Amino acid sequence: MKSKISIKELLKLEPIGEEVIVNGWVRTFRSNRFIALNDGSTINNIQIVVDFEKMDESILKSINTGAAIEIKGSVVESLGKGQKIEIDAKEIIVHGTCDPEAYPLQPKKHSMEFLREKAHLRFRTNTFSSVFRIRHAASFAIHKFFNDSGFYMLHTPILTGSDAEGAGEMFRVTTLDLKNIPLNEEGDVDVTKDFFAKETNLTVSGQLEAELGALALGKVYTFGPTFRAENSNTSRHLAEFWMIEPEIAFADLKDDMKLAEEMMKYILQHVITHCKDDLQFLHDKEIKEESQLPKDKRREMPLMERLSFVLQNDFTHITYTEAIDVLRNSKPYKKKKFQYPVEWGIDLQSEHERFLVEKHFKNPVIITDYPAEIKAFYMRQNDDGKTVAAMDVLFPGIGEIIGGSQREERLDVLLKKCKDFNIEEEHVWWYLETRKFGTCKHAGFGLGFERLIMFLTGMTNVRDVIPFPRTPQNAEF
């Protein structure tokens, strides 16, 4: 009795002698005899052995790279190198032919830029199938970690009337007729005529709403899309991306740091355990590509070593002030090797963060107590009056991967901060009210999901770790 089976399961079970059915896409067809078939369940192909004399010639002619086919046959021990088993094909059904002249993904090396233009097909390559299987595994690990830790998932609004970061770089959402925009007496857009009767945007963060949930449910997290209308075309910026934002009540900055470290190690362990073949492929790919670069352009550690580095080391905790002192006393600073300035009161750049992690401490690093002026209004003011109870988690090869803080729970202080940051109280009245009714210390952080996937896969451009990137002047697919 033939049974349909995934290639991943087939290679795991090695059911020699059994009749099976496999479906997939042709990677190569050699000598009219050997088909390398992949169904996306694993980076590994299964070899199909075709007896040319027993097959319809018209069917064989329609099997080209990219064709979708179904194979019915028996599992046999492979006599060739590189695989333990193969399938002796008894019947081939071609579900979808593929014009070999027009198909863009020929069995050769393609540039990342080219594959971004073919985002509808790039999942079929080894690189991108690995990236997106790892993305799935990381997503599953995040949900499992929080579920097992007693957190409740909260779906926060995608459409919002507030700006959580105070940055103002938001996408406006409207149903107004752009050819006939209603104006008020002052000559401004009359937002009362819009769908929500107020100015509305796509969210930049679910944090403020997550705080409301935490102040009743105790521990919550969000995992949703966020949007930034930042006109940036760098390898680290997207207009649409995903954020994980936990919030915990009755918690301070130390609790926040502990949660971040536990979560990251859990995710890494899950991915290492369940994505071995994909990680090994990306690890080998990275080493091969970086061997062509000058030594000063190569990463300090290869992919698998970077993952183990985080998993096996405790996170070092230092203050922002201590970090500035370390940097200003470092050889790169004294020899003017840093591209960006190092002085108290300005934010650290990736080169500074990576020096602290990779060269100085040789551990993942959490920096705390940043100057209040460079952090968001909701972060708790420290007793020194100059800094806030904020934290950034730094990883090798990437720098900052998590940003968080203890939240300001004192109403009088929060009101002053709203004024300092030019945030109108009426826009966040509901947020302020939680400080009136049973307030408590609470904390949380944000993890950019695409930044995490870059770290897990070694990909260097954020556009290559999200299925369909949204960037300035690009909303294709």
CSV table of C-alpha atoms in Angstrom, one decimal, residues 29 57-58 188 210 226 265 330 367 413 450 466:
chain,number,residue,atom,x,y,z
A,29,PHE,CA,17.4,15.8,-14.0
A,57,GLU,CA,9.0,9.5,-23.4
A,58,SER,CA,6.6,12.5,-23.5
A,188,ASP,CA,-6.3,71.8,7.7
A,210,ALA,CA,0.6,45.5,26.1
A,226,THR,CA,4.8,47.0,13.0
A,265,LYS,CA,18.8,31.0,25.0
A,330,SER,CA,40.1,51.0,24.1
A,367,ILE,CA,24.0,47.7,28.7
A,413,VAL,CA,7.0,61.8,36.5
A,450,GLU,CA,13.8,40.0,11.5
A,466,ILE,CA,11.3,38.3,5.5
